[in-house]
Amino acid sequence: MLTSDLLRASLYRGKLRPLFLRTGDAEARHSAEPLLELFRKAGGLSLACLREEVAGLVEPLDQPVVWKGLARVLEARCTLVSPTLQLGWENRFKLFSKAAEIRLAGGLDEPARGSLVASEAAILGIDPETLLHMLYADVPGNELVSSFEDITWERLVGEYNLALAQGMLLRAEVLRVHLEAGTSRQLRALVQAAKFHQLHWRISPGEKTGGMDIQLDGPLSLFDSTTKYGIRLACFLPTALAVAGVRVSARVQWGKKQKKSVEWEYTASTAELPTRHQTHQGPTPEVAGFHKLWNEAGSGWQLELSRRVIPCGDSVYWVPDFELCKQASGERLFLEILATPGREKLERLVQALEAKADLPWLLVCKGNPGKLEFNHPGIAWFRTFPSPEKVACQVEARAFRPHPDSGFQNPSTE
């Protein structure tokens, strides 16, 4: 994603319009060819040297911030390796100790420095230039480019546009994903991705045009860890954009001196984006590990990944991780693992689940109920990883056979 100094957008009547690139821009394509050729021949160069060459190439061009952004995308496609020759800490300690002694004795001028480097290089049996190279080999920027994953102009434009959109979300207060006529499979995939990236989300019916809305808190709506959360939100964006017919909008803070909240909206016609991203997102480590351990424990309960989107009233929808069933008695229970439960979200979810009397449920939450100052019989707490043996006790206590009219006897349709 692009950093704040590389973002380009215009503001018109409270609407933020990122300045996306177009593949049909012949002038931009012609100007980008030397940049692409530079990266194709970058093998063996240090990252600092490559950046110097990029700066010399793009600074004379119009709108250099565009080409710097393109260079940032291309740089992410380089494979970097640390130099093989590095000076050990013992030799560094000796060299810097001698330099400190010379400085205290009368000053470390250029001739004294050159003499010191030459003498130490002679002791190690190398030339002075090699010693200096080994001395600073681990400094960021001195990594070597071992390979570059080539890219076409059309694909480069899509990657740049995506990086620009992701950069906008680092300033977001809220991100909204609207599904006009999405299936439950798409909705579950988006919720699963939100869980995977540990985002704060909620589902509600579309207010004006119907459909469903997934609203995710932005980094600027939180009190702390905004940078890490913003990166996770930006990583979620490609999954949302991969859903057919989706409309993505956000409220972001814009401006340097006086920041104000403005709206940004994306539809399929807004910009050209890469198509490599899929809506499927794997389960979180807690969910995948719990699934495996539960099946190994052999508790008598059949555990399957849930395929449901359950309405709980008052515009609250629940997407559980698992559905448990005991074949002998027909008892069922829906279970969700929450790796980052917040008190407000947890209270709202528990209140909605309690209101649905025909729904057997259990939440497995990571954390300390004492710190959150919230506990409930329907919550099983864990500190590092959920234990199937401990969870099974609460499953037995809370599971029951739903009424035939409750709609939970058969799997939901796609």
CSV table of C-alpha atoms in Angstrom, one decimal:
chain,number,residue,atom,x,y,z
A,1,MET,CA,0.0,0.0,0.0
A,2,LEU,CA,1.1,3.6,-0.5
A,3,THR,CA,2.2,5.8,2.3
A,4,SER,CA,0.5,9.2,3.0
A,5,ASP,CA,3.1,11.2,1.1
A,6,LEU,CA,2.2,9.2,-2.1
A,7,LEU,CA,-1.6,9.5,-1.9
A,8,ARG,CA,-3.3,11.4,-4.7
A,9,ALA,CA,-6.9,12.5,-4.5
A,10,SER,CA,-9.2,15.5,-5.2
A,11,LEU,CA,-11.9,16.8,-3.0
A,12,TYR,CA,-15.3,17.9,-4.5
A,13,ARG,CA,-18.4,18.7,-2.4
A,14,GLY,CA,-17.3,16.5,0.4
A,15,LYS,CA,-16.5,13.5,-1.8
A,16,LEU,CA,-13.0,12.2,-2.0
A,17,ARG,CA,-11.8,11.1,-5.5
A,18,PRO,CA,-8.6,9.1,-5.6
A,19,LEU,CA,-6.7,9.8,-8.8
A,20,PHE,CA,-6.5,6.3,-10.2
A,21,LEU,CA,-4.5,5.5,-13.3
A,22,ARG,CA,-5.9,4.1,-16.5
A,23,THR,CA,-4.3,1.5,-18.7
A,24,GLY,CA,-5.3,3.4,-21.8
A,25,ASP,CA,-3.2,6.4,-20.9
A,26,ALA,CA,-0.5,6.2,-23.6
A,27,GLU,CA,1.6,9.0,-22.2
A,28,ALA,CA,1.8,7.5,-18.8
A,29,ARG,CA,2.6,4.1,-20.3
A,30,HIS,CA,5.4,5.6,-22.3
A,31,SER,CA,6.9,7.4,-19.3
A,32,ALA,CA,6.7,4.2,-17.2
A,33,GLU,CA,8.7,2.0,-19.6
A,34,PRO,CA,12.1,3.3,-18.4
A,35,LEU,CA,11.0,2.7,-14.8
A,36,LEU,CA,10.0,-0.9,-15.6
A,37,GLU,CA,13.3,-1.4,-17.5
A,38,LEU,CA,15.3,-0.2,-14.5
A,39,PHE,CA,13.7,-2.8,-12.2
A,40,ARG,CA,14.1,-5.5,-14.8
A,41,LYS,CA,17.9,-4.9,-14.7
A,42,ALA,CA,18.1,-4.3,-10.9
A,43,GLY,CA,19.6,-7.7,-10.1
A,44,GLY,CA,22.7,-7.4,-7.9
A,45,LEU,CA,22.1,-3.7,-7.0
A,46,SER,CA,21.6,-2.7,-3.4
A,47,LEU,CA,18.2,-1.3,-2.5
A,48,ALA,CA,19.7,2.1,-1.6
A,49,CYS,CA,21.4,2.3,-5.0
A,50,LEU,CA,18.2,1.3,-6.8
A,51,ARG,CA,16.3,4.0,-4.9
A,52,GLU,CA,18.9,6.6,-6.0
A,53,GLU,CA,18.5,5.6,-9.6
A,54,VAL,CA,14.7,5.7,-9.3
A,55,ALA,CA,14.9,9.2,-7.8
A,56,GLY,CA,17.1,10.4,-10.6
A,57,LEU,CA,14.7,9.0,-13.2
A,58,VAL,CA,11.3,10.2,-11.8
A,59,GLU,CA,12.2,13.6,-10.4
A,60,PRO,CA,12.4,15.4,-13.8
A,61,LEU,CA,9.0,14.0,-14.8
A,62,ASP,CA,5.7,15.7,-14.3
A,63,GLN,CA,3.8,14.6,-11.2
A,64,PRO,CA,6.8,12.7,-9.7
A,65,VAL,CA,4.6,11.4,-6.8
A,66,VAL,CA,2.8,9.2,-9.4
A,67,TRP,CA,6.1,7.6,-10.5
A,68,LYS,CA,7.3,7.3,-6.9
A,69,GLY,CA,4.1,5.4,-6.1
A,70,LEU,CA,4.7,3.1,-9.1
A,71,ALA,CA,8.2,2.6,-8.0
A,72,ARG,CA,6.9,1.6,-4.5
A,73,VAL,CA,4.7,-1.0,-6.1
A,74,LEU,CA,7.6,-2.4,-8.2
A,75,GLU,CA,9.9,-2.4,-5.2
A,76,ALA,CA,7.5,-4.7,-3.4
A,77,ARG,CA,8.0,-7.2,-6.3
A,78,CYS,CA,11.7,-7.4,-5.7
A,79,THR,CA,13.3,-10.3,-3.7
A,80,LEU,CA,15.9,-8.9,-1.3
A,81,VAL,CA,18.7,-10.8,0.3
A,82,SER,CA,21.3,-9.7,2.9
A,83,PRO,CA,24.9,-9.4,1.7
A,84,THR,CA,26.9,-12.5,2.4
A,85,LEU,CA,30.0,-10.6,3.6
A,86,GLN,CA,29.3,-8.9,7.0
A,87,LEU,CA,31.7,-7.9,9.7
A,88,GLY,CA,31.2,-9.7,13.0
A,89,TRP,CA,30.4,-7.9,16.2
A,90,GLU,CA,33.8,-8.6,17.7
A,91,ASN,CA,35.7,-6.9,14.9
A,92,ARG,CA,33.2,-4.0,14.9
A,93,PHE,CA,33.8,-3.6,18.6
A,94,LYS,CA,37.5,-3.4,18.2
A,95,LEU,CA,37.3,-1.0,15.2
A,96,PHE,CA,34.9,1.4,17.0
A,97,SER,CA,36.9,1.2,20.2
A,98,LYS,CA,40.1,2.2,18.4
A,99,ALA,CA,38.2,5.0,16.6
A,100,ALA,CA,36.9,6.3,20.0
A,101,GLU,CA,40.5,6.3,21.4
A,102,ILE,CA,41.8,8.3,18.4
A,103,ARG,CA,38.9,10.8,18.8
A,104,LEU,CA,39.7,11.4,22.4
A,105,ALA,CA,43.4,11.7,21.7
A,106,GLY,CA,43.2,14.5,19.1
A,107,GLY,CA,40.3,14.1,16.8
A,108,LEU,CA,39.3,11.6,14.1
A,109,ASP,CA,39.9,13.5,10.9
A,110,GLU,CA,39.8,12.0,7.4
A,111,PRO,CA,43.4,10.9,7.2
A,112,ALA,CA,43.2,9.3,10.6
A,113,ARG,CA,40.0,7.5,9.7
A,114,GLY,CA,41.6,6.2,6.4
A,115,SER,CA,44.7,5.0,8.2
A,116,LEU,CA,42.6,3.2,10.8
A,117,VAL,CA,40.4,1.5,8.2
A,118,ALA,CA,43.5,0.5,6.2
A,119,SER,CA,45.2,-1.0,9.2
A,120,GLU,CA,42.2,-3.0,10.3
A,121,ALA,CA,41.6,-4.2,6.7
A,122,ALA,CA,45.2,-5.4,6.6
A,123,ILE,CA,44.7,-7.4,9.8
A,124,LEU,CA,41.7,-9.1,8.3
A,125,GLY,CA,43.4,-9.6,4.9
A,126,ILE,CA,40.9,-7.6,2.9
A,127,ASP,CA,41.0,-4.2,1.1
A,128,PRO,CA,39.6,-1.1,2.8
A,129,GLU,CA,36.6,-0.7,0.5
A,130,THR,CA,35.5,-4.3,1.3
A,131,LEU,CA,35.9,-3.6,5.0
A,132,LEU,CA,33.6,-0.5,4.7
A,133,HIS,CA,31.1,-2.5,2.7
A,134,MET,CA,31.1,-5.3,5.3
A,135,LEU,CA,30.8,-2.8,8.1
A,136,TYR,CA,27.5,-1.3,6.9
A,137,ALA,CA,26.1,-4.5,5.2
A,138,ASP,CA,23.3,-4.9,7.7
A,139,VAL,CA,22.1,-1.3,7.5
A,140,PRO,CA,18.6,-1.1,6.0
A,141,GLY,CA,18.8,-0.2,2.4
A,142,ASN,CA,22.0,-2.2,1.8
A,143,GLU,CA,20.0,-5.4,1.0
A,144,LEU,CA,20.7,-6.7,-2.5
A,145,VAL,CA,18.1,-7.3,-5.2
A,146,SER,CA,18.3,-11.0,-6.1
A,147,SER,CA,15.3,-11.1,-8.5
A,148,PHE,CA,12.4,-9.1,-9.8
A,149,GLU,CA,8.9,-10.5,-10.6
A,150,ASP,CA,8.2,-8.9,-13.9
A,151,ILE,CA,4.8,-7.2,-14.6
A,152,THR,CA,2.9,-5.8,-17.5
A,153,TRP,CA,1.8,-2.2,-17.7
A,154,GLU,CA,-1.9,-3.2,-17.4
A,155,ARG,CA,-1.2,-5.2,-14.2
A,156,LEU,CA,1.0,-2.5,-12.8
A,157,VAL,CA,-1.8,0.0,-13.1
A,158,GLY,CA,-4.2,-2.3,-11.2
A,159,GLU,CA,-1.6,-2.9,-8.4
A,160,TYR,CA,-1.0,0.8,-8.1
A,161,ASN,CA,-4.7,1.6,-7.9
A,162,LEU,CA,-5.2,-1.0,-5.3
A,163,ALA,CA,-2.2,0.3,-3.3
A,164,LEU,CA,-3.7,3.8,-3.5
A,165,ALA,CA,-7.1,2.6,-2.3
A,166,GLN,CA,-5.5,0.7,0.6
A,167,GLY,CA,-3.5,3.8,1.6
A,168,MET,CA,-6.8,5.8,1.9
A,169,LEU,CA,-8.0,3.3,4.5
A,170,LEU,CA,-5.2,4.2,6.8
A,171,ARG,CA,-7.1,7.4,7.5
A,172,ALA,CA,-10.5,5.8,7.7
A,173,GLU,CA,-13.1,6.2,10.4
A,174,VAL,CA,-15.4,3.5,9.0
A,175,LEU,CA,-15.5,1.2,6.0
A,176,ARG,CA,-18.8,0.0,4.6
A,177,VAL,CA,-19.2,-3.0,2.2
A,178,HIS,CA,-22.6,-3.1,0.6
A,179,LEU,CA,-24.0,-6.2,-1.1
A,180,GLU,CA,-27.0,-5.4,-3.2
A,181,ALA,CA,-28.0,-8.9,-4.1
A,182,GLY,CA,-25.2,-11.0,-2.6
A,183,THR,CA,-25.6,-14.6,-1.6
A,184,SER,CA,-25.1,-16.0,1.9
A,185,ARG,CA,-21.9,-17.6,0.7
A,186,GLN,CA,-20.5,-14.1,-0.3
A,187,LEU,CA,-21.6,-12.7,3.0
A,188,ARG,CA,-20.0,-15.5,5.0
A,189,ALA,CA,-16.8,-15.1,3.0
A,190,LEU,CA,-16.6,-11.4,3.8
A,191,VAL,CA,-17.3,-12.0,7.5
A,192,GLN,CA,-14.7,-14.8,7.6
A,193,ALA,CA,-12.1,-12.4,6.1
A,194,ALA,CA,-13.0,-9.8,8.7
A,195,LYS,CA,-12.5,-12.3,11.4
A,196,PHE,CA,-9.2,-13.5,9.9
A,197,HIS,CA,-7.8,-9.9,9.9
A,198,GLN,CA,-9.2,-9.4,13.5
A,199,LEU,CA,-11.4,-6.4,12.5
A,200,HIS,CA,-14.4,-5.0,14.4
A,201,TRP,CA,-17.5,-5.5,12.2
A,202,ARG,CA,-21.3,-5.6,12.3
A,203,ILE,CA,-24.0,-6.5,9.7
A,204,SER,CA,-27.1,-4.6,9.1
A,205,PRO,CA,-29.8,-4.4,6.3
A,206,GLY,CA,-29.1,-1.7,3.6
A,207,GLU,CA,-30.9,1.5,4.7
A,208,LYS,CA,-31.9,2.8,1.2
A,209,THR,CA,-31.5,0.2,-1.5
A,210,GLY,CA,-31.9,-3.0,0.4
A,211,GLY,CA,-29.3,-5.7,0.4
A,212,MET,CA,-26.8,-6.1,3.3
A,213,ASP,CA,-24.2,-3.8,4.8
A,214,ILE,CA,-21.0,-4.9,6.6
A,215,GLN,CA,-19.7,-2.0,8.6
A,216,LEU,CA,-16.1,-2.2,9.8
A,217,ASP,CA,-14.5,0.2,12.3
A,218,GLY,CA,-11.6,2.3,10.8
A,219,PRO,CA,-8.3,2.9,12.5
A,220,LEU,CA,-9.1,6.5,13.4
A,221,SER,CA,-12.2,5.3,15.4
A,222,LEU,CA,-9.9,3.4,17.8
A,223,PHE,CA,-8.0,4.7,20.8
A,224,ASP,CA,-4.7,2.8,20.2
A,225,SER,CA,-2.9,0.4,17.8
A,226,THR,CA,-4.3,2.4,14.9
A,227,THR,CA,-1.4,1.7,12.6
A,228,LYS,CA,-1.5,-2.1,12.9
A,229,TYR,CA,-5.3,-2.1,12.7
A,230,GLY,CA,-5.2,0.2,9.6
A,231,ILE,CA,-2.9,-2.3,7.9
A,232,ARG,CA,-5.2,-5.1,8.7
A,233,LEU,CA,-8.2,-3.1,7.3
A,234,ALA,CA,-6.2,-2.4,4.1
A,235,CYS,CA,-5.4,-6.1,3.8
A,236,PHE,CA,-9.1,-6.9,4.0
A,237,LEU,CA,-10.0,-4.5,1.1
A,238,PRO,CA,-8.9,-6.8,-1.8
A,239,THR,CA,-11.2,-9.5,-0.5
A,240,ALA,CA,-14.1,-7.1,-0.4
A,241,LEU,CA,-13.4,-5.7,-3.9
A,242,ALA,CA,-13.3,-9.3,-5.3
A,243,VAL,CA,-17.0,-9.8,-4.7
A,244,ALA,CA,-19.1,-9.3,-7.8
A,245,GLY,CA,-21.5,-6.3,-7.6
A,246,VAL,CA,-20.1,-5.0,-4.3
A,247,ARG,CA,-20.1,-1.3,-3.4
A,248,VAL,CA,-17.4,-0.1,-1.0
A,249,SER,CA,-17.4,3.2,0.7
A,250,ALA,CA,-15.5,4.8,3.6
A,251,ARG,CA,-15.4,7.9,5.7
A,252,VAL,CA,-11.9,9.2,5.9
A,253,GLN,CA,-10.1,12.1,7.5
A,254,TRP,CA,-8.5,14.3,4.8
A,255,GLY,CA,-6.4,17.4,4.9
A,256,LYS,CA,-3.0,18.4,6.3
A,257,LYS,CA,-3.7,21.5,8.4
A,258,GLN,CA,-7.4,21.1,9.2
A,259,LYS,CA,-8.5,17.5,8.8
A,260,LYS,CA,-12.2,16.9,8.1
A,261,SER,CA,-14.3,13.8,7.5
A,262,VAL,CA,-15.1,13.1,3.8
A,263,GLU,CA,-16.7,10.3,1.9
A,264,TRP,CA,-15.0,8.0,-0.5
A,265,GLU,CA,-16.9,5.4,-2.6
A,266,TYR,CA,-15.7,2.6,-4.9
A,267,THR,CA,-17.7,0.7,-7.6
A,268,ALA,CA,-16.5,-1.6,-10.4
A,269,SER,CA,-16.4,1.4,-12.8
A,270,THR,CA,-14.3,3.6,-10.6
A,271,ALA,CA,-10.9,2.1,-11.3
A,272,GLU,CA,-9.1,-0.9,-12.8
A,273,LEU,CA,-7.9,-3.3,-10.1
A,274,PRO,CA,-6.1,-6.7,-10.2
A,275,THR,CA,-8.3,-9.8,-10.3
A,276,ARG,CA,-5.9,-12.1,-8.5
A,277,HIS,CA,-7.7,-11.7,-5.2
A,278,GLN,CA,-10.4,-14.2,-4.2
A,279,THR,CA,-13.3,-13.9,-1.7
A,280,HIS,CA,-12.3,-17.1,0.1
A,281,GLN,CA,-10.3,-16.6,3.2
A,282,GLY,CA,-9.0,-19.4,5.3
A,283,PRO,CA,-10.0,-19.7,9.0
A,284,THR,CA,-8.0,-18.1,11.8
A,285,PRO,CA,-5.4,-20.2,13.5
A,286,GLU,CA,-7.7,-20.5,16.6
A,287,VAL,CA,-10.6,-21.8,14.5
A,288,ALA,CA,-8.5,-24.2,12.4
A,289,GLY,CA,-6.6,-25.6,15.5
A,290,PHE,CA,-9.8,-26.0,17.5
A,291,HIS,CA,-11.5,-27.9,14.7
A,292,LYS,CA,-8.6,-30.3,14.5
A,293,LEU,CA,-8.2,-30.9,18.2
A,294,TRP,CA,-12.0,-31.3,18.7
A,295,ASN,CA,-12.2,-34.1,16.1
A,296,GLU,CA,-9.1,-35.8,17.7
A,297,ALA,CA,-10.7,-35.7,21.2
A,298,GLY,CA,-13.8,-37.7,20.1
A,299,SER,CA,-16.3,-36.1,22.4
A,300,GLY,CA,-19.4,-37.6,20.7
A,301,TRP,CA,-20.3,-34.2,19.2
A,302,GLN,CA,-20.0,-33.8,15.5
A,303,LEU,CA,-18.3,-30.5,14.7
A,304,GLU,CA,-18.6,-28.9,11.3
A,305,LEU,CA,-17.8,-25.4,9.9
A,306,SER,CA,-21.0,-23.4,9.9
A,307,ARG,CA,-22.7,-22.4,6.7
A,308,ARG,CA,-25.3,-20.1,8.3
A,309,VAL,CA,-26.0,-16.4,8.5
A,310,ILE,CA,-28.4,-16.1,11.5
A,311,PRO,CA,-30.7,-13.1,12.0
A,312,CYS,CA,-31.0,-12.2,15.7
A,313,GLY,CA,-33.4,-9.3,15.5
A,314,ASP,CA,-32.8,-5.6,15.8
A,315,SER,CA,-30.7,-5.5,12.6
A,316,VAL,CA,-28.1,-8.0,14.2
A,317,TYR,CA,-26.8,-10.9,12.2
A,318,TRP,CA,-24.6,-13.6,13.6
A,319,VAL,CA,-22.1,-15.7,11.6
A,320,PRO,CA,-20.9,-18.5,13.8
A,321,ASP,CA,-17.8,-20.5,13.1
A,322,PHE,CA,-19.1,-24.0,14.0
A,323,GLU,CA,-22.2,-26.0,14.3
A,324,LEU,CA,-22.2,-28.9,16.7
A,325,CYS,CA,-24.6,-31.8,16.6
A,326,LYS,CA,-25.1,-34.9,18.7
A,327,GLN,CA,-26.7,-37.5,16.5
A,328,ALA,CA,-28.1,-39.7,19.3
A,329,SER,CA,-30.2,-36.9,20.8
A,330,GLY,CA,-30.5,-34.4,18.1
A,331,GLU,CA,-29.1,-31.6,20.3
A,332,ARG,CA,-27.4,-28.7,18.5
A,333,LEU,CA,-25.3,-25.7,19.3
A,334,PHE,CA,-23.7,-22.9,17.4
A,335,LEU,CA,-20.2,-21.8,18.4
A,336,GLU,CA,-18.0,-18.8,17.6
A,337,ILE,CA,-14.4,-18.2,18.6
A,338,LEU,CA,-13.5,-14.6,19.2
A,339,ALA,CA,-9.8,-13.9,19.3
A,340,THR,CA,-10.1,-10.1,20.0
A,341,PRO,CA,-13.4,-9.5,21.8
A,342,GLY,CA,-14.2,-6.0,22.8
A,343,ARG,CA,-16.6,-5.4,25.7
A,344,GLU,CA,-19.1,-3.3,23.7
A,345,LYS,CA,-19.3,-5.7,20.8
A,346,LEU,CA,-19.5,-8.7,23.2
A,347,GLU,CA,-22.3,-7.1,25.2
A,348,ARG,CA,-24.3,-6.3,22.1
A,349,LEU,CA,-23.8,-9.8,20.6
A,350,VAL,CA,-24.7,-11.6,23.9
A,351,GLN,CA,-27.8,-9.4,24.3
A,352,ALA,CA,-29.0,-10.3,20.7
A,353,LEU,CA,-28.3,-14.0,21.2
A,354,GLU,CA,-30.2,-14.1,24.5
A,355,ALA,CA,-33.2,-12.5,22.8
A,356,LYS,CA,-33.4,-15.5,20.4
A,357,ALA,CA,-34.8,-18.2,22.7
A,358,ASP,CA,-34.7,-21.0,20.1
A,359,LEU,CA,-31.0,-20.6,19.4
A,360,PRO,CA,-28.5,-22.7,21.3
A,361,TRP,CA,-25.2,-20.8,21.3
A,362,LEU,CA,-21.8,-20.5,22.9
A,363,LEU,CA,-19.0,-17.9,22.5
A,364,VAL,CA,-15.4,-18.9,23.1
A,365,CYS,CA,-13.4,-15.8,23.8
A,366,LYS,CA,-9.7,-15.1,24.3
A,367,GLY,CA,-8.9,-12.8,27.2
A,368,ASN,CA,-9.6,-12.2,30.9
A,369,PRO,CA,-13.2,-11.6,31.9
A,370,GLY,CA,-11.9,-9.6,34.9
A,371,LYS,CA,-10.2,-7.1,32.7
A,372,LEU,CA,-13.2,-6.7,30.5
A,373,GLU,CA,-15.5,-6.6,33.5
A,374,PHE,CA,-17.9,-8.8,31.7
A,375,ASN,CA,-18.8,-12.4,32.0
A,376,HIS,CA,-21.7,-14.7,31.1
A,377,PRO,CA,-22.6,-18.4,31.3
A,378,GLY,CA,-22.6,-18.5,27.5
A,379,ILE,CA,-19.0,-17.5,27.3
A,380,ALA,CA,-16.0,-19.9,27.6
A,381,TRP,CA,-12.8,-18.0,28.2
A,382,PHE,CA,-9.3,-19.0,27.2
A,383,ARG,CA,-5.9,-17.4,27.5
A,384,THR,CA,-3.7,-18.8,24.7
A,385,PHE,CA,-5.7,-21.5,22.9
A,386,PRO,CA,-9.2,-22.9,23.4
A,387,SER,CA,-9.2,-26.4,25.1
A,388,PRO,CA,-11.8,-28.8,23.6
A,389,GLU,CA,-12.1,-30.6,26.9
A,390,LYS,CA,-13.1,-27.4,28.8
A,391,VAL,CA,-15.4,-26.2,26.0
A,392,ALA,CA,-17.1,-29.6,25.8
A,393,CYS,CA,-18.4,-29.1,29.4
A,394,GLN,CA,-20.2,-25.9,28.5
A,395,VAL,CA,-21.4,-27.4,25.2
A,396,GLU,CA,-23.2,-30.1,27.2
A,397,ALA,CA,-24.7,-27.6,29.5
A,398,ARG,CA,-26.0,-25.2,26.8
A,399,ALA,CA,-26.9,-27.4,23.9
A,400,PHE,CA,-30.5,-28.4,23.3
A,401,ARG,CA,-32.8,-29.7,20.6
A,402,PRO,CA,-34.3,-26.7,18.7
A,403,HIS,CA,-38.0,-26.6,18.0
A,404,PRO,CA,-38.9,-27.9,14.5
A,405,ASP,CA,-40.3,-24.5,13.6
A,406,SER,CA,-37.1,-22.6,14.5
A,407,GLY,CA,-35.5,-23.3,11.1
A,408,PHE,CA,-32.3,-24.9,12.4
A,409,GLN,CA,-33.0,-28.5,11.5
A,410,ASN,CA,-31.6,-28.3,8.0
A,411,PRO,CA,-28.6,-26.4,6.6
A,412,SER,CA,-29.3,-23.0,5.2
A,413,THR,CA,-29.3,-22.6,1.4
A,414,GLU,CA,-26.6,-20.9,-0.5
